[in-house]
PDB file of C-alpha atoms in Angstrom:
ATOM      1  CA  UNK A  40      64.663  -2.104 149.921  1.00  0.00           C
ATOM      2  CA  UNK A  41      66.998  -3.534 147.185  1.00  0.00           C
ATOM      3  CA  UNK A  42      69.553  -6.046 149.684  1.00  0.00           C
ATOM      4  CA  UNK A  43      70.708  -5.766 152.780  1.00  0.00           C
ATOM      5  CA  UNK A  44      69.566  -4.957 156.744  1.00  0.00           C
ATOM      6  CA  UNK A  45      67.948  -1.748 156.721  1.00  0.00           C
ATOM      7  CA  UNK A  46      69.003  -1.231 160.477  1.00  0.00           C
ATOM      8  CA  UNK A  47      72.688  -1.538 159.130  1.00  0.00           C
ATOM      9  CA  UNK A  48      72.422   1.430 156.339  1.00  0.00           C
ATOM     10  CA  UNK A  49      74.569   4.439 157.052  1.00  0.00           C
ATOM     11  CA  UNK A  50      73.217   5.833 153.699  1.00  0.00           C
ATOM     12  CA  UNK A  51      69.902   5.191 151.056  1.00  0.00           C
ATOM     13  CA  UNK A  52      68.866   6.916 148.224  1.00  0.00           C
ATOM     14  CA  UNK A  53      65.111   7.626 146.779  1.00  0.00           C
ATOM     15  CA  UNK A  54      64.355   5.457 143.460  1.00  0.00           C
ATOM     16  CA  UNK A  55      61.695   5.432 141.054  1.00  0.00           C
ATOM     17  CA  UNK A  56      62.553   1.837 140.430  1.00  0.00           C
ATOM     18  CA  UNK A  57      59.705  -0.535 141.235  1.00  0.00           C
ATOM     19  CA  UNK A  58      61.749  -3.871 140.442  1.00  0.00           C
ATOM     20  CA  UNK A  59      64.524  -4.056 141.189  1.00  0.00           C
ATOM     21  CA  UNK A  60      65.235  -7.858 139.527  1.00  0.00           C
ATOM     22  CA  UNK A  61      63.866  -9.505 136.660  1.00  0.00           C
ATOM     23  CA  UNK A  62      62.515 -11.942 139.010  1.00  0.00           C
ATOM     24  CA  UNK A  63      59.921  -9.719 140.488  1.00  0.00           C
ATOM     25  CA  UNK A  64      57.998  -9.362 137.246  1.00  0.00           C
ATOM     26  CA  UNK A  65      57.015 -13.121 137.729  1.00  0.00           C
ATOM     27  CA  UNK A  66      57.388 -13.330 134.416  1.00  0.00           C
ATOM     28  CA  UNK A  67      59.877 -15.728 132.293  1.00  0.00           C
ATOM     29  CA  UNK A  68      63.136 -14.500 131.431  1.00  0.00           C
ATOM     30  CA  UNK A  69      66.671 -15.471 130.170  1.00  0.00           C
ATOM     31  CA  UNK A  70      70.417 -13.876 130.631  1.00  0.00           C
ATOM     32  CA  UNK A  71      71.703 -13.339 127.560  1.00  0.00           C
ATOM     33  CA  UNK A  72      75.520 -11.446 126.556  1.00  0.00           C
ATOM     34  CA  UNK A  73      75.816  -9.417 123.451  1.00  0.00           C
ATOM     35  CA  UNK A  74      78.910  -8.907 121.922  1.00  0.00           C
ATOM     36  CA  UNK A  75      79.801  -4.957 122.288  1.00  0.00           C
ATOM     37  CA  UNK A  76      82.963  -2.835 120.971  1.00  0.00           C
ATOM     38  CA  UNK A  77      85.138  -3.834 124.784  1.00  0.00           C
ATOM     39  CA  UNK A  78      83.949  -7.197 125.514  1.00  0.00           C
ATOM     40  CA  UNK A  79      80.217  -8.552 126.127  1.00  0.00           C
ATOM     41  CA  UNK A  80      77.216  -6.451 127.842  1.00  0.00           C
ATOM     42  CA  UNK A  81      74.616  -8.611 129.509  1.00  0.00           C
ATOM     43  CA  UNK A  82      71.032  -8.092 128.872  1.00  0.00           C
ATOM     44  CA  UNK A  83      67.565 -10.278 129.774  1.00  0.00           C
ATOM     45  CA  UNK A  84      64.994 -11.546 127.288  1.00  0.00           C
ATOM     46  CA  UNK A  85      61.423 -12.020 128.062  1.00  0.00           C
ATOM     47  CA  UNK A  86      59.095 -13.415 125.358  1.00  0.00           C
ATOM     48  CA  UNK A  87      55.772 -12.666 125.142  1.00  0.00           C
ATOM     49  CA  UNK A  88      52.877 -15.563 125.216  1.00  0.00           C
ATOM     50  CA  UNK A  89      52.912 -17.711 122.311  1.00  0.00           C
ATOM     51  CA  UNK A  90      49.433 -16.537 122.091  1.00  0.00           C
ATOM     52  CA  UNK A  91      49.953 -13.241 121.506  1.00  0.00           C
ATOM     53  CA  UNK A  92      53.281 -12.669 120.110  1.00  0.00           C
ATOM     54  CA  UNK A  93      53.657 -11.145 116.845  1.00  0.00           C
ATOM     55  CA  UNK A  94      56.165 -12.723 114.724  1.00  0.00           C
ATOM     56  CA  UNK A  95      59.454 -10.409 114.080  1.00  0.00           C
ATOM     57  CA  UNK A  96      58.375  -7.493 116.817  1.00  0.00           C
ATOM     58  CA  UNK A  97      61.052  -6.720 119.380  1.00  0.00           C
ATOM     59  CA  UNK A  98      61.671  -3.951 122.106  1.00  0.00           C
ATOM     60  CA  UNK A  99      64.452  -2.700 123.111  1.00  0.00           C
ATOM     61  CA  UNK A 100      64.245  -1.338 126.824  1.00  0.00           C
ATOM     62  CA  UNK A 101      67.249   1.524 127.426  1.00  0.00           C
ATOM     63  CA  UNK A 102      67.823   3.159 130.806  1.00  0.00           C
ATOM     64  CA  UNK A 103      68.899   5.928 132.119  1.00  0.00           C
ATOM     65  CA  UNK A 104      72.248   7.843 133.368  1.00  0.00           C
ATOM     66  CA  UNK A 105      73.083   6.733 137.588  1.00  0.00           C
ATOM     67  CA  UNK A 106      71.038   3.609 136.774  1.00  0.00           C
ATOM     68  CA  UNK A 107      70.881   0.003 135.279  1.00  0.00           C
ATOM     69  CA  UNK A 108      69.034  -2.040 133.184  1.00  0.00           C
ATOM     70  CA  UNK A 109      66.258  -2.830 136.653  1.00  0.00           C
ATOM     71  CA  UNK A 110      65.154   0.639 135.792  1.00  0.00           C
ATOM     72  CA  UNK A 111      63.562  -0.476 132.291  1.00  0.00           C
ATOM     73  CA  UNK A 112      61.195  -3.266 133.690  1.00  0.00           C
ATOM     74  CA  UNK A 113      58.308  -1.068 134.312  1.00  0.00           C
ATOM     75  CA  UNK A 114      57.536  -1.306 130.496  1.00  0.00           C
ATOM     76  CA  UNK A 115      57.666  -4.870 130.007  1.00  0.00           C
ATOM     77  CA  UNK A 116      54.138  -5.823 130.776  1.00  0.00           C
ATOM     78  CA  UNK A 117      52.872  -3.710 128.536  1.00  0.00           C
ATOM     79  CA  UNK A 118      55.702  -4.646 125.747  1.00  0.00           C
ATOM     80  CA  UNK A 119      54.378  -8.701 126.486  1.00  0.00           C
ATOM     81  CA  UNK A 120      51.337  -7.996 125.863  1.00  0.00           C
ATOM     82  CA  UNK A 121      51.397  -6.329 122.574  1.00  0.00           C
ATOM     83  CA  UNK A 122      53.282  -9.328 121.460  1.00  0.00           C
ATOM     84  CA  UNK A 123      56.670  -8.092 121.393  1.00  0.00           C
ATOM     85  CA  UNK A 124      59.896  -9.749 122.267  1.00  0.00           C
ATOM     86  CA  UNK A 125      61.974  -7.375 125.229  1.00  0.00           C
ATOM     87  CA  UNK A 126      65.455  -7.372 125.182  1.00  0.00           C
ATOM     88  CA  UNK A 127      66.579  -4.929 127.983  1.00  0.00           C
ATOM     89  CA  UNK A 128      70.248  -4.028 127.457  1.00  0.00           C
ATOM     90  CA  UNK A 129      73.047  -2.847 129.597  1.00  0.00           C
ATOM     91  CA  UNK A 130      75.295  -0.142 128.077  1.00  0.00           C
ATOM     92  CA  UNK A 131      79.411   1.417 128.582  1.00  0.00           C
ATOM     93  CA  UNK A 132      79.669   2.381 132.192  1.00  0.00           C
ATOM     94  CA  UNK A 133      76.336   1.166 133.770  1.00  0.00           C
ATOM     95  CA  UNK A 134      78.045  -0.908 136.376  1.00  0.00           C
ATOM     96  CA  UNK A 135      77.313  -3.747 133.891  1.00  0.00           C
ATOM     97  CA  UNK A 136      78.696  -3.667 130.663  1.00  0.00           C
ATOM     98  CA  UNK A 137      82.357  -3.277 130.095  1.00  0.00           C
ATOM     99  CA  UNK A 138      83.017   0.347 130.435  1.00  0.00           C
ATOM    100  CA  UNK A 139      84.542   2.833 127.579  1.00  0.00           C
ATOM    101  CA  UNK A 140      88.194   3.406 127.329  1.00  0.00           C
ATOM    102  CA  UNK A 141      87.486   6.952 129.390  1.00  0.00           C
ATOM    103  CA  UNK A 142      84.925   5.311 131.791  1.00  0.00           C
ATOM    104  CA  UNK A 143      82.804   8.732 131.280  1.00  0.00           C
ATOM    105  CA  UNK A 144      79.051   9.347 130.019  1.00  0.00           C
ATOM    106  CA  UNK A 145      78.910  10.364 126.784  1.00  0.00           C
ATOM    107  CA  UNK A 146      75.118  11.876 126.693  1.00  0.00           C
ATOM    108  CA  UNK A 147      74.001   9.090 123.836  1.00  0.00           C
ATOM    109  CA  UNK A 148      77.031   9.844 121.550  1.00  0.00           C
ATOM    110  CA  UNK A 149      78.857   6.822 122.245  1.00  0.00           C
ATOM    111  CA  UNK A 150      76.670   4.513 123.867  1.00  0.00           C
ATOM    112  CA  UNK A 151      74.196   4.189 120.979  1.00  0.00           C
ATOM    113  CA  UNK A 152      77.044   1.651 119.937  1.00  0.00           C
ATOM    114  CA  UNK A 153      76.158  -0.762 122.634  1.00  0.00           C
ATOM    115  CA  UNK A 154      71.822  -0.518 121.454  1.00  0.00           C
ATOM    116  CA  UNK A 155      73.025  -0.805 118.031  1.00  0.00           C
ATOM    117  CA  UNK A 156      74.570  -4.162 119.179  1.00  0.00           C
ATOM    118  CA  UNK A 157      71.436  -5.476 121.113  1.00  0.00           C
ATOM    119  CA  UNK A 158      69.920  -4.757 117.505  1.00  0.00           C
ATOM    120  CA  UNK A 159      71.783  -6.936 115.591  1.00  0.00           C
ATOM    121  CA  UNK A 160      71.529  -9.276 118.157  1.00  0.00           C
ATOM    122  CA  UNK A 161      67.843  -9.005 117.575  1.00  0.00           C
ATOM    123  CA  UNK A 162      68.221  -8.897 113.888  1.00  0.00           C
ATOM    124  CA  UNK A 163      70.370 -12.295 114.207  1.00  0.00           C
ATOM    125  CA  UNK A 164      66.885 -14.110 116.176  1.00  0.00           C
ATOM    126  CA  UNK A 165      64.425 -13.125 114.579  1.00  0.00           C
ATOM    127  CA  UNK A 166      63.905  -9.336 114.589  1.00  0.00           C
ATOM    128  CA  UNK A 167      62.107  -7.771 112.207  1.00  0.00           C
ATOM    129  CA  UNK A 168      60.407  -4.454 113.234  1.00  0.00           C
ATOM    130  CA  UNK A 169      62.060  -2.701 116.729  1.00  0.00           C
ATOM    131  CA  UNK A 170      60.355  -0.623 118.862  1.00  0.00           C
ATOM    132  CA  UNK A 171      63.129   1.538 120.865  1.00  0.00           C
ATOM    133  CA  UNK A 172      62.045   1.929 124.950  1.00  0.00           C
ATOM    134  CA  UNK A 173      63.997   4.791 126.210  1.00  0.00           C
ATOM    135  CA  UNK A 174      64.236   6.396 129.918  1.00  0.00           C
ATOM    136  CA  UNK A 175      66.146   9.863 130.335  1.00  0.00           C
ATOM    137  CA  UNK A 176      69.229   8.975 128.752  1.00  0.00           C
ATOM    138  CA  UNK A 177      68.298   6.174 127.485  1.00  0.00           C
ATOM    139  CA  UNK A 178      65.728   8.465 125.199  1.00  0.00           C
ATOM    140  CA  UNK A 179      68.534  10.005 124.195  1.00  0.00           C
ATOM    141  CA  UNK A 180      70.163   7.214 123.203  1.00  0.00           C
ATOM    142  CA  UNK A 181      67.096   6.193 121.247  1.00  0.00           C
ATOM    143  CA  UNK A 182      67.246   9.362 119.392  1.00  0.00           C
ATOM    144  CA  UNK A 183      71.115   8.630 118.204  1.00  0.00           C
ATOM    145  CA  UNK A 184      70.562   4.965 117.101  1.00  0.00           C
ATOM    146  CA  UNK A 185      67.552   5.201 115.482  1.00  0.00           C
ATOM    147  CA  UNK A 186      69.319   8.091 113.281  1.00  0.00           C
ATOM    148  CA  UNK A 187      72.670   6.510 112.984  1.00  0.00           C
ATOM    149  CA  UNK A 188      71.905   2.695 113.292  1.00  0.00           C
ATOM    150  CA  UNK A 189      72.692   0.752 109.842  1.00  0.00           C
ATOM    151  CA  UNK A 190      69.706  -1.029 110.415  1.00  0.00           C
ATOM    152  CA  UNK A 191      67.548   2.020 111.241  1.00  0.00           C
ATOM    153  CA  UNK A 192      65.067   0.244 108.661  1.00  0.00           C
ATOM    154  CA  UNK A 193      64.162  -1.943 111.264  1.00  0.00           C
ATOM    155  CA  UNK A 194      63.395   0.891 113.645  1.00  0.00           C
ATOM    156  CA  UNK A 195      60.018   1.326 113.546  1.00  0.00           C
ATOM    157  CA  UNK A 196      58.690   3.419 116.385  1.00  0.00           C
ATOM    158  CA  UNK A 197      60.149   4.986 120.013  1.00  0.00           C
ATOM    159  CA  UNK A 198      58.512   4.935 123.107  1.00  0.00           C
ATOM    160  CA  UNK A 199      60.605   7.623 125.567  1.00  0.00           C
ATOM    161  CA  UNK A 200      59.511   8.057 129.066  1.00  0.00           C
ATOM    162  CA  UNK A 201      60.941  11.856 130.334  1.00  0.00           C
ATOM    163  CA  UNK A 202      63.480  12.370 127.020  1.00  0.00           C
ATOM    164  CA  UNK A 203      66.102  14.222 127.087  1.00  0.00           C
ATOM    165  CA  UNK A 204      65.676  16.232 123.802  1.00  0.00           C
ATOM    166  CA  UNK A 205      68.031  18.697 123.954  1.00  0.00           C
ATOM    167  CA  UNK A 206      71.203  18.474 126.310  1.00  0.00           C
ATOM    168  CA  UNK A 207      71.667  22.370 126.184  1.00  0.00           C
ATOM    169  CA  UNK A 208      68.217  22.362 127.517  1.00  0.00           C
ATOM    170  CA  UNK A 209      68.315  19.814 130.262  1.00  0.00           C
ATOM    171  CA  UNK A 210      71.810  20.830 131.242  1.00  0.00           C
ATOM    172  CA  UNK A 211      70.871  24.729 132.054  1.00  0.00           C
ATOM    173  CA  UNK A 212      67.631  23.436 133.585  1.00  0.00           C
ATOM    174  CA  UNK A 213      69.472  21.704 135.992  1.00  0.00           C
ATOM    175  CA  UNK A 214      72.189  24.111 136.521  1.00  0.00           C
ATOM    176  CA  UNK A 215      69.824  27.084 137.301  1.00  0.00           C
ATOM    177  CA  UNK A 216      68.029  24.759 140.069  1.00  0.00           C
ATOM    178  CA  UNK A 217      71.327  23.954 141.399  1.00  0.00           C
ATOM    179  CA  UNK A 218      71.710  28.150 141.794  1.00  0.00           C
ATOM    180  CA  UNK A 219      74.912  28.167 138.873  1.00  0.00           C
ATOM    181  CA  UNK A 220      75.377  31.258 137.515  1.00  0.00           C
ATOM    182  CA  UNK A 221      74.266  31.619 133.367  1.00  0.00           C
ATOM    183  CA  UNK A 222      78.534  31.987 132.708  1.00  0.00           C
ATOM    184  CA  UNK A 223      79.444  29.418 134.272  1.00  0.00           C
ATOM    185  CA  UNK A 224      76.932  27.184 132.039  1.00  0.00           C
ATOM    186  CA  UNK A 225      77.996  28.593 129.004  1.00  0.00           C
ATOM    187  CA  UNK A 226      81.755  27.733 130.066  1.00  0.00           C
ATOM    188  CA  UNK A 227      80.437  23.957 130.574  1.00  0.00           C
ATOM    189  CA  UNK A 228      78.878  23.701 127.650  1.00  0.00           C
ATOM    190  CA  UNK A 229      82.694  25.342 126.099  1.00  0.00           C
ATOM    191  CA  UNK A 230      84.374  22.530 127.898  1.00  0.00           C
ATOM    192  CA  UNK A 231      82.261  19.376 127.381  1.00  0.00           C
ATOM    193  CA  UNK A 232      82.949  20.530 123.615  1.00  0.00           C
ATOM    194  CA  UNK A 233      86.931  21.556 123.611  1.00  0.00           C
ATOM    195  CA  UNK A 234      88.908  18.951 122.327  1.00  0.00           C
ATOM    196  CA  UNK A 235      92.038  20.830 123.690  1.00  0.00           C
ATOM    197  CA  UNK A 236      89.854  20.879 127.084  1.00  0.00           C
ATOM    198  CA  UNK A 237      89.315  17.446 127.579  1.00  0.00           C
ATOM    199  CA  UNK A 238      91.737  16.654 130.276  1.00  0.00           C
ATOM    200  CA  UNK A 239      89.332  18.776 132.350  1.00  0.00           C
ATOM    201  CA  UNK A 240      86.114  16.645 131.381  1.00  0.00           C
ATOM    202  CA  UNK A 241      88.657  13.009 131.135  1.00  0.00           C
ATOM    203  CA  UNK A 242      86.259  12.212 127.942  1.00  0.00           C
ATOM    204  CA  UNK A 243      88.314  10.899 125.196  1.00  0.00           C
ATOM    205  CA  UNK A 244      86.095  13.129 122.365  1.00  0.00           C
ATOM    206  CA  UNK A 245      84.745  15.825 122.799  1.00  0.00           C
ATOM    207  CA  UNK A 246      80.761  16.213 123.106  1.00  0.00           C
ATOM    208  CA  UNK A 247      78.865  17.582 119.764  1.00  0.00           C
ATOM    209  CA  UNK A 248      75.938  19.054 121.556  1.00  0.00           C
ATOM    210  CA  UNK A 249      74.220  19.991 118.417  1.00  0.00           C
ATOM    211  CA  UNK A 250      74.455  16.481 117.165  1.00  0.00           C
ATOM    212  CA  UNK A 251      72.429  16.019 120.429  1.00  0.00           C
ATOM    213  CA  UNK A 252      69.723  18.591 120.281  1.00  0.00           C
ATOM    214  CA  UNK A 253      66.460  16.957 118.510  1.00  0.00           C
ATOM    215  CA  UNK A 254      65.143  19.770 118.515  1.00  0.00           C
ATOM    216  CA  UNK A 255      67.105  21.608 116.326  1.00  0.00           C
ATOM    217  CA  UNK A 256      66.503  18.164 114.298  1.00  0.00           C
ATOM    218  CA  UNK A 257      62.833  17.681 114.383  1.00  0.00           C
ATOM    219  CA  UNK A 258      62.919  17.623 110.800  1.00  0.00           C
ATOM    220  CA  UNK A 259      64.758  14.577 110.775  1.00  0.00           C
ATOM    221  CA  UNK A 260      62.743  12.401 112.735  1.00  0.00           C
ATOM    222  CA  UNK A 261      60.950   9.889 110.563  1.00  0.00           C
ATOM    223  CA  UNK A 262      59.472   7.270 112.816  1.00  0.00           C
ATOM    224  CA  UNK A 263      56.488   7.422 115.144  1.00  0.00           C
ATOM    225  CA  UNK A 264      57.762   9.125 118.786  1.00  0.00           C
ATOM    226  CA  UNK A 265      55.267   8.875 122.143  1.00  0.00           C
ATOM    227  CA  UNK A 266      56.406  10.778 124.748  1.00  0.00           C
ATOM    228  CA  UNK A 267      55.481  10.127 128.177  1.00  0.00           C
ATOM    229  CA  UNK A 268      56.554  13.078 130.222  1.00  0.00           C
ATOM    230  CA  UNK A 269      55.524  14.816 133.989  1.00  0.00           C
ATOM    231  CA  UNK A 270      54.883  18.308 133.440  1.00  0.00           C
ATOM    232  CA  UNK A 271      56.609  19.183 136.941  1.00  0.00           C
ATOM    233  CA  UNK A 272      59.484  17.164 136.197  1.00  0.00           C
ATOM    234  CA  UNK A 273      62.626  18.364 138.358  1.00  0.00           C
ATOM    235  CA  UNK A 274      65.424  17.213 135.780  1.00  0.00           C
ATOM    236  CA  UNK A 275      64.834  16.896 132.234  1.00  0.00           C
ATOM    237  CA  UNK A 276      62.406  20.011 131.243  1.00  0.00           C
ATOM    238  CA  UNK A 277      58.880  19.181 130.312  1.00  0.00           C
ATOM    239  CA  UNK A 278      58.641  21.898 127.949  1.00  0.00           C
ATOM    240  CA  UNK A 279      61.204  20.420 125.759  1.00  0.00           C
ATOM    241  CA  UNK A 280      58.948  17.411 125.495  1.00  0.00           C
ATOM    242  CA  UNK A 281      56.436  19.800 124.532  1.00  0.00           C
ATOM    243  CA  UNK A 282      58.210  22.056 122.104  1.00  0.00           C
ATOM    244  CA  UNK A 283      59.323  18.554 120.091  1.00  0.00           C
ATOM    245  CA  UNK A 284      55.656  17.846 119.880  1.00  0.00           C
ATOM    246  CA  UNK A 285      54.645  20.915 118.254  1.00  0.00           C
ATOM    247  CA  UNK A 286      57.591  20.709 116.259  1.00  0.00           C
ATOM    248  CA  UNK A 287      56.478  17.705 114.869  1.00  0.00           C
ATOM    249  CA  UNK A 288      52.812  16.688 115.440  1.00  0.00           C
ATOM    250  CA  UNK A 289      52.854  14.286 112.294  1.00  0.00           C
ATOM    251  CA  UNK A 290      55.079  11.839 114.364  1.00  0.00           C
ATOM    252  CA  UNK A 291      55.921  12.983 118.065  1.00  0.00           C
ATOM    253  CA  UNK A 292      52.498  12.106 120.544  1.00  0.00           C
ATOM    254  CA  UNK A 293      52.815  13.547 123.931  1.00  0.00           C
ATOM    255  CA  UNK A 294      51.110  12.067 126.847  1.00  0.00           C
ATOM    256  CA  UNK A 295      51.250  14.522 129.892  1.00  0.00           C
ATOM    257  CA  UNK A 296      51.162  13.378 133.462  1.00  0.00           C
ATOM    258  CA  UNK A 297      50.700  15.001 137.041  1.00  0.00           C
ATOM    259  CA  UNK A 298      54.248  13.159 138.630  1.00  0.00           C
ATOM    260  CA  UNK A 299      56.294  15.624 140.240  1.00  0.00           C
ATOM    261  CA  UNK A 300      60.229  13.776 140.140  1.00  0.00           C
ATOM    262  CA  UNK A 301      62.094  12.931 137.227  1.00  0.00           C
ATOM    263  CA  UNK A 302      60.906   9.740 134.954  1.00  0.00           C
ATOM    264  CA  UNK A 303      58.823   8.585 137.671  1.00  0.00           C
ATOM    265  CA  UNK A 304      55.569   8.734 135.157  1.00  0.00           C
ATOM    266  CA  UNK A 305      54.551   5.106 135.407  1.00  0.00           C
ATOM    267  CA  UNK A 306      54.687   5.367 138.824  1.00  0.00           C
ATOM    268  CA  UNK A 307      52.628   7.803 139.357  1.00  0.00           C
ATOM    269  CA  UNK A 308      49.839   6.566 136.745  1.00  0.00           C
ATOM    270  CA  UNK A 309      50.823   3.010 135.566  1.00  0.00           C
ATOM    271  CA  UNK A 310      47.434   2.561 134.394  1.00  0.00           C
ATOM    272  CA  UNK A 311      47.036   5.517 132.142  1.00  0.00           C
ATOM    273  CA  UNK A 312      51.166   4.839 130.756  1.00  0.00           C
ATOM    274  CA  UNK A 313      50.459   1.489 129.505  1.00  0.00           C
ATOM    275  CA  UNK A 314      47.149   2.644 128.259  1.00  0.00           C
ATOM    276  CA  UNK A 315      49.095   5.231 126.334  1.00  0.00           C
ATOM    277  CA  UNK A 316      51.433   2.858 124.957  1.00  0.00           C
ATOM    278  CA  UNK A 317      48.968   0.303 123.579  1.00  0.00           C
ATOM    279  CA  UNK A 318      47.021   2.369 121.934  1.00  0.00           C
ATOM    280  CA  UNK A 319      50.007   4.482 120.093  1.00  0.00           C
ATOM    281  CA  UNK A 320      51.226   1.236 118.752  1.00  0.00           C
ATOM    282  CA  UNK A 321      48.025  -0.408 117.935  1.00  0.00           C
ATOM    283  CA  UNK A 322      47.507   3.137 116.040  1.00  0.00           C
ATOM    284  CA  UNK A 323      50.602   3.318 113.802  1.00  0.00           C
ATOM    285  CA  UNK A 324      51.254   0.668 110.633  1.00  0.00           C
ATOM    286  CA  UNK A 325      54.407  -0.766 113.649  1.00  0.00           C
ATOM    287  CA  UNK A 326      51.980  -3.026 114.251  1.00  0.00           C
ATOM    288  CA  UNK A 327      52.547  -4.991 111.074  1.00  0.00           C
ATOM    289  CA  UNK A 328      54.517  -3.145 108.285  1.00  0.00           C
ATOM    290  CA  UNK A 329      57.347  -4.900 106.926  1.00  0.00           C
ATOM    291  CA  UNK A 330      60.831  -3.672 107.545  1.00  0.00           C
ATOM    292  CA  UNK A 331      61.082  -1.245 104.637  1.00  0.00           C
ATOM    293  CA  UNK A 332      57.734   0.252 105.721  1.00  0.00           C
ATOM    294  CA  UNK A 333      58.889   0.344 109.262  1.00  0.00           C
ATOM    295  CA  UNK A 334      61.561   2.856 108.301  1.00  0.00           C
ATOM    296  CA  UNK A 335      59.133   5.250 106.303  1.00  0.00           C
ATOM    297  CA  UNK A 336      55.844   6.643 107.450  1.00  0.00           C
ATOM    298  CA  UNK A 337      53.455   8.513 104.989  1.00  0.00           C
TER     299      UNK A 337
END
């Protein structure tokens, strides 16, 4: 339980979150605000030992859609101790950073923005090689900044925990469990696309699906991708996970897990995730490449 008298709840919810504050990690940590396009989103910092840290290595923790930046802290341990510097940031309408001028979700087509500023924030102390964390959305998000990002040089690997690849994908997935009829989808995906259609959605642009859908853009991945991903998860298709590993098995390594639930992988196997994680990046020139080599992999 988050806050509150449990005796006194009229309503609850189920959560794969494990912490729920920064706090709980008993680990240090410092509020920070970064300057983003309406105002300034807050974020926390944790630095790893002085031990182990390796000089210019930052993560970047993203979570998903419904949640907050709490979500994320499963993956700092295992961030500290590879020596990397954790910035978890908040993003447009989270409940914590300022929201966008149409308050709506955007699928990773506008909120990129707000991880591209937690970048240059990192860039601006010390940054030099990023390695992207992304849950759900927040892989999704991943996906868009480390393609569009200016400083996509300094990119140099993504960890996503139950991506959404494809939007298409996870959209229909979810519609069929929901018992939606095919037409109806297809009209959704019409709508979230019509710019003459958008006072149905309230977005202020229309959504480019196919700007979404990586896989459609395999091709264009150049960085080093694990995916950690539940093969019965209820929400965002496993086999899209797997279909962007065969796609590209020079750079995308899938790690499959027995969760049932959506992104609740750590959870179910912390152990084995963290595992997973260490020895992807301890495998991949990330490690210790400079920027410039960060961006390109042989």
């Amino acid at each position: 339980m988050d806050s509150g008298n449990l005796k006194h709840a009229a309503a609850g919810i189920w959560s794969g979150y494990v912490y729920s504050k920064p706090e709980q990690l008993g680990l240090p940590y410092q509020d920070v605000l970064i300057p983003v396009e309406n105002g300034v989103a807050p974020a926390w910092i944790f630095d790893p030992p002085a031990a182990a840290k390796a000089p210019g290595g930052w993560a970047i923790h993203i979570h998903g859609m419904g949640g907050n930046r709490a979500g994320t802290l499963r993956g700092i341990p295992v961030a500290r101790r590879l020596g990397l510097t954790s910035l978890v940031v908040s993003f447009r309408n989270d409940g914590d950073a300022p929201p966008s001028y149409d308050g709506r979700y955007n699928l990773g087509q506008g909120e990129w923005r707000d991880v591209e500023a937690g970048i240059n924030y990192a860039i601006s102390n010390g940054a030099e090689r990023i390695v992207l964390f992304g849950w759900s959305l927040g892989a999704a998000i991943a996906l868009q900044t480390a393609a569009l990002s200016p400083n996509s040089l300094r990119v140099a690997g993504m960890v996503l925990d139950a991506p959404v690849f494809d939007w298409r994908t996870t959209l229909a997935a979810n519609a069929k469990a929901a018992g939606l009829p095919r037409s109806l989808v297809h009209l959704g995906f019409i709508i979230l696309q019509s710019k003459t259609l958008r006072w149905v959605t309230g977005l202020a642009e229309p959504i480019c699906l196919d700007s979404l859908d990586w896989l459609a853009r395999a091709t264009e991945l150049d960085i080093p991708v694990l995916v950690l991903h539940g093969e019965k998860d209820d929400t965002t298709p496993f086999e899209a996970s797997k279909k962007a590993a065969s796609l590209r098995p020079d750079l995308v390594t899938l790690v499959e897990f027995e969760s049932e639930g959506h992104s609740l992988e750590w959870n179910v196997d912390s152990e084995k995730w963290e595992r997973s994680v260490e020895e992807w990046f301890r495998g991949h020139p990330m490690a210790g490449s400079s920027p410039e080599q960060a961006g390109v992999q042989s």
